[in-house]
Short mmCIF file of C-alpha atoms in Angstrom, two decimals:
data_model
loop_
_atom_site.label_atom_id
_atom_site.label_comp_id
_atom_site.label_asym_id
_atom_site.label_seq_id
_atom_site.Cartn_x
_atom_site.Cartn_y
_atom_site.Cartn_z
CA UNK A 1 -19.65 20.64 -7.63
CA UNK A 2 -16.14 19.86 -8.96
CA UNK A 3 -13.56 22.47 -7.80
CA UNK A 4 -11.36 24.41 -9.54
CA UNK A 5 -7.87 22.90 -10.86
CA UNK A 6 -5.19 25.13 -12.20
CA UNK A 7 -2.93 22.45 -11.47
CA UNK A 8 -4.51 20.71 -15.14
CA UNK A 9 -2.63 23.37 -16.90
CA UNK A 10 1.00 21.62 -15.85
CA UNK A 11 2.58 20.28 -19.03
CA UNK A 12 3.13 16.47 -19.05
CA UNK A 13 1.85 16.15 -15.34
CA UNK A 14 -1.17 14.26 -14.12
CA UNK A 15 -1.72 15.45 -10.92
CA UNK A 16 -2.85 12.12 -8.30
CA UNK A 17 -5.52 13.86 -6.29
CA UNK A 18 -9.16 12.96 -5.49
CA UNK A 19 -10.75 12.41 -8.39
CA UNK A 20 -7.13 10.56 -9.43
CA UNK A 21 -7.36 8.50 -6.71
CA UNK A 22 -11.17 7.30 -7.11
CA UNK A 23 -10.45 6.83 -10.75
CA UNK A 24 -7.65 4.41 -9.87
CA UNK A 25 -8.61 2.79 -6.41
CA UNK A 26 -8.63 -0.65 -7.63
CA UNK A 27 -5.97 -0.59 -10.17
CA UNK A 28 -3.59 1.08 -7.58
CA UNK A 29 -5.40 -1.88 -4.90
CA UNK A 30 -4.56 -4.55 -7.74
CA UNK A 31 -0.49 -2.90 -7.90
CA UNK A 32 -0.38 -3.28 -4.15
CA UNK A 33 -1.18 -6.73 -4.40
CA UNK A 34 1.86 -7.46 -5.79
CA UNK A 35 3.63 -6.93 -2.43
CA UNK A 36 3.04 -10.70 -1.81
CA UNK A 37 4.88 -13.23 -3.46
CA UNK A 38 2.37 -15.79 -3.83
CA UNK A 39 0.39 -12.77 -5.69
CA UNK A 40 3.14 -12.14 -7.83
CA UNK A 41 3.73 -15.64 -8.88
CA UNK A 42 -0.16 -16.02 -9.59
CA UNK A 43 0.31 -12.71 -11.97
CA UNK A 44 3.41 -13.76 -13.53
CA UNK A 45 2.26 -17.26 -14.40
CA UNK A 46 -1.51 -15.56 -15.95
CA UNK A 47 -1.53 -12.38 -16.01
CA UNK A 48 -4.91 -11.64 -17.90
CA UNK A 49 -6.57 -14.07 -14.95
CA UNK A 50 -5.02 -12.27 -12.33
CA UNK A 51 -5.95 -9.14 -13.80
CA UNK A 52 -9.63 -10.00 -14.01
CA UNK A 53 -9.97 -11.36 -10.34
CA UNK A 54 -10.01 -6.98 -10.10
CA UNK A 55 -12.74 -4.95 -10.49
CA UNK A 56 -10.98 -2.43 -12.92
CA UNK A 57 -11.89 -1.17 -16.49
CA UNK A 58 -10.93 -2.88 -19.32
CA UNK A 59 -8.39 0.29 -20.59
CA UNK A 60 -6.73 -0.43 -17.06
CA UNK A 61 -6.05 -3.73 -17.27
CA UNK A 62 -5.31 -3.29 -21.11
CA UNK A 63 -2.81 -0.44 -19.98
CA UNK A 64 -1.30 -3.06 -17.29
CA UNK A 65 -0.77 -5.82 -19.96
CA UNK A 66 1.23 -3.61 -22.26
CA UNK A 67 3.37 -1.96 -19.02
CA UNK A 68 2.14 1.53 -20.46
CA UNK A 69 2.86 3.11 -16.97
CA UNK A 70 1.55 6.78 -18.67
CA UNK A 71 -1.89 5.39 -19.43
CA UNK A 72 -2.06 4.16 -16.05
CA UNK A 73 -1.46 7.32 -14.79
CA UNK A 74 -3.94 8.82 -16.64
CA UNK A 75 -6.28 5.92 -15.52
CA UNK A 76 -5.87 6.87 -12.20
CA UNK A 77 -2.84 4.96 -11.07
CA UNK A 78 -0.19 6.62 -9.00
CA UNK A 79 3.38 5.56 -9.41
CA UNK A 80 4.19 5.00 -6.37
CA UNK A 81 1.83 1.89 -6.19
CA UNK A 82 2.85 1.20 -9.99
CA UNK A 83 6.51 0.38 -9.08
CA UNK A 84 4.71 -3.32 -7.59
CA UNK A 85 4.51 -3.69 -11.84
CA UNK A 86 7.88 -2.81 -12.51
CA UNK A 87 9.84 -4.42 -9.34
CA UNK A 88 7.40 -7.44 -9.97
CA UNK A 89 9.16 -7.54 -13.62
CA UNK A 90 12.78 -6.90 -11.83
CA UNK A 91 12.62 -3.46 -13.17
CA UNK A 92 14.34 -0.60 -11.20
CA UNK A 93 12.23 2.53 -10.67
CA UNK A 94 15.07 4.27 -12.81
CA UNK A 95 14.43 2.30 -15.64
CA UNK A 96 10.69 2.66 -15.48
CA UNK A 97 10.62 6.66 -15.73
CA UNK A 98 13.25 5.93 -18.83
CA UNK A 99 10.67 3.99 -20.61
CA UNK A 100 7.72 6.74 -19.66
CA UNK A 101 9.86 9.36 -21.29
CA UNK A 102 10.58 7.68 -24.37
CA UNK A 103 14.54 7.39 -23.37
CA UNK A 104 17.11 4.68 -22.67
CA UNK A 105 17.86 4.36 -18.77
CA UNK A 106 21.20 5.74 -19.24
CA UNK A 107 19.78 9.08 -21.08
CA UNK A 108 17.43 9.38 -18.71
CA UNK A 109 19.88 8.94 -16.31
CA UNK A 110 21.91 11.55 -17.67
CA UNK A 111 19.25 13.85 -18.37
CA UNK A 112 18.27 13.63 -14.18
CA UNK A 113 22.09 14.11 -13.75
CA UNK A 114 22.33 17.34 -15.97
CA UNK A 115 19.48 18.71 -13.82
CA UNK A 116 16.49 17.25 -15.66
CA UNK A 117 14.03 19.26 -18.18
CA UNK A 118 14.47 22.68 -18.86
CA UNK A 119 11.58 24.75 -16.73
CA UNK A 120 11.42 27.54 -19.94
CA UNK A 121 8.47 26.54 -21.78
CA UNK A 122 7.30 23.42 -19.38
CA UNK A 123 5.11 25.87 -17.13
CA UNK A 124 1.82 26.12 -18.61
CA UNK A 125 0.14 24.76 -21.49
CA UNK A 126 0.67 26.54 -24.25
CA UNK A 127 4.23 27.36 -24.32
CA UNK A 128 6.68 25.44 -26.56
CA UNK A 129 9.04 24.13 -24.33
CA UNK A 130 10.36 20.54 -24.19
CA UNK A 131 7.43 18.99 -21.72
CA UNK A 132 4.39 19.72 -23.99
CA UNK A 133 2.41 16.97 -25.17
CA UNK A 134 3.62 17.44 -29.37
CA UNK A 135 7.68 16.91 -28.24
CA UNK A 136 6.33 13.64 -26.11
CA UNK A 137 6.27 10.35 -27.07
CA UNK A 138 3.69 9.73 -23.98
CA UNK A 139 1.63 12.79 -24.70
CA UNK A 140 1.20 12.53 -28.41
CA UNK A 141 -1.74 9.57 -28.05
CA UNK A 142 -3.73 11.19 -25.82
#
């Protein structure tokens, strides 16, 4: 019997809890791979191969190959292990939540600096404020 989730009614947030976290175990497994060099240099040089040494679904490793961090996140991967992707492609964790929102590093630098999104409209689904799926680049292919 599933439980109840109000938490699914959070604009623009995947919550990472259980079902999250058996939805992802391998690809998140795979990310922390990357922790050792010689694993990163066996990605880096093919990463397809490397990919299919892990027992994930095809939309994961599809989802790793085109760095689409917010389909792995909806796949089940946490960001926390998803940073092994970006630091294993030198990018800072700065510049990956830029490319997740749709924005430069430096506006979503600013943005953070400014105090971030407005919380009018981002608290339920539903309301029109600024994290709901239709003002999104991430949201609007789901």
């Amino acid at each position: 019997m599933a439980l109840e989730k109000p938490y699914q009614d959070i604009p623009g947030t995947t919550i990472f809890d259980a079902d999250q976290s058996r939805l992802g175990y391998h690809l998140n497994q795979f990310c922390m791979s990357l922790m050792k060099a010689d694993n990163r240099a066996r990605f880096k040089v093919d990463e397809r191969a490397y990919l299919d040494e892990w027992p994930m679904t095809e939309a994961q490793k599809q989802a790793v190959l085109d760095r689409d961090l917010n389909r792995c996140i909806a796949l089940g991967g946490n960001i926390y292990f998803l940073a092994k992707i970006g630091a294993t492609d030198g990018k800072s964790f700065q510049q990956m939540a830029g490319s997740m929102t749709g924005m430069s590093e430096e506006e979503y630098r600013e943005m953070m600096l400014a105090g971030g999104r407005s919380v009018e409209g981002n608290r339920y689904i539903g309301e029109d404020g600024n994290a709901q799926a239709h003002h999104q680049p991430q949201g609007r292919r789901n």
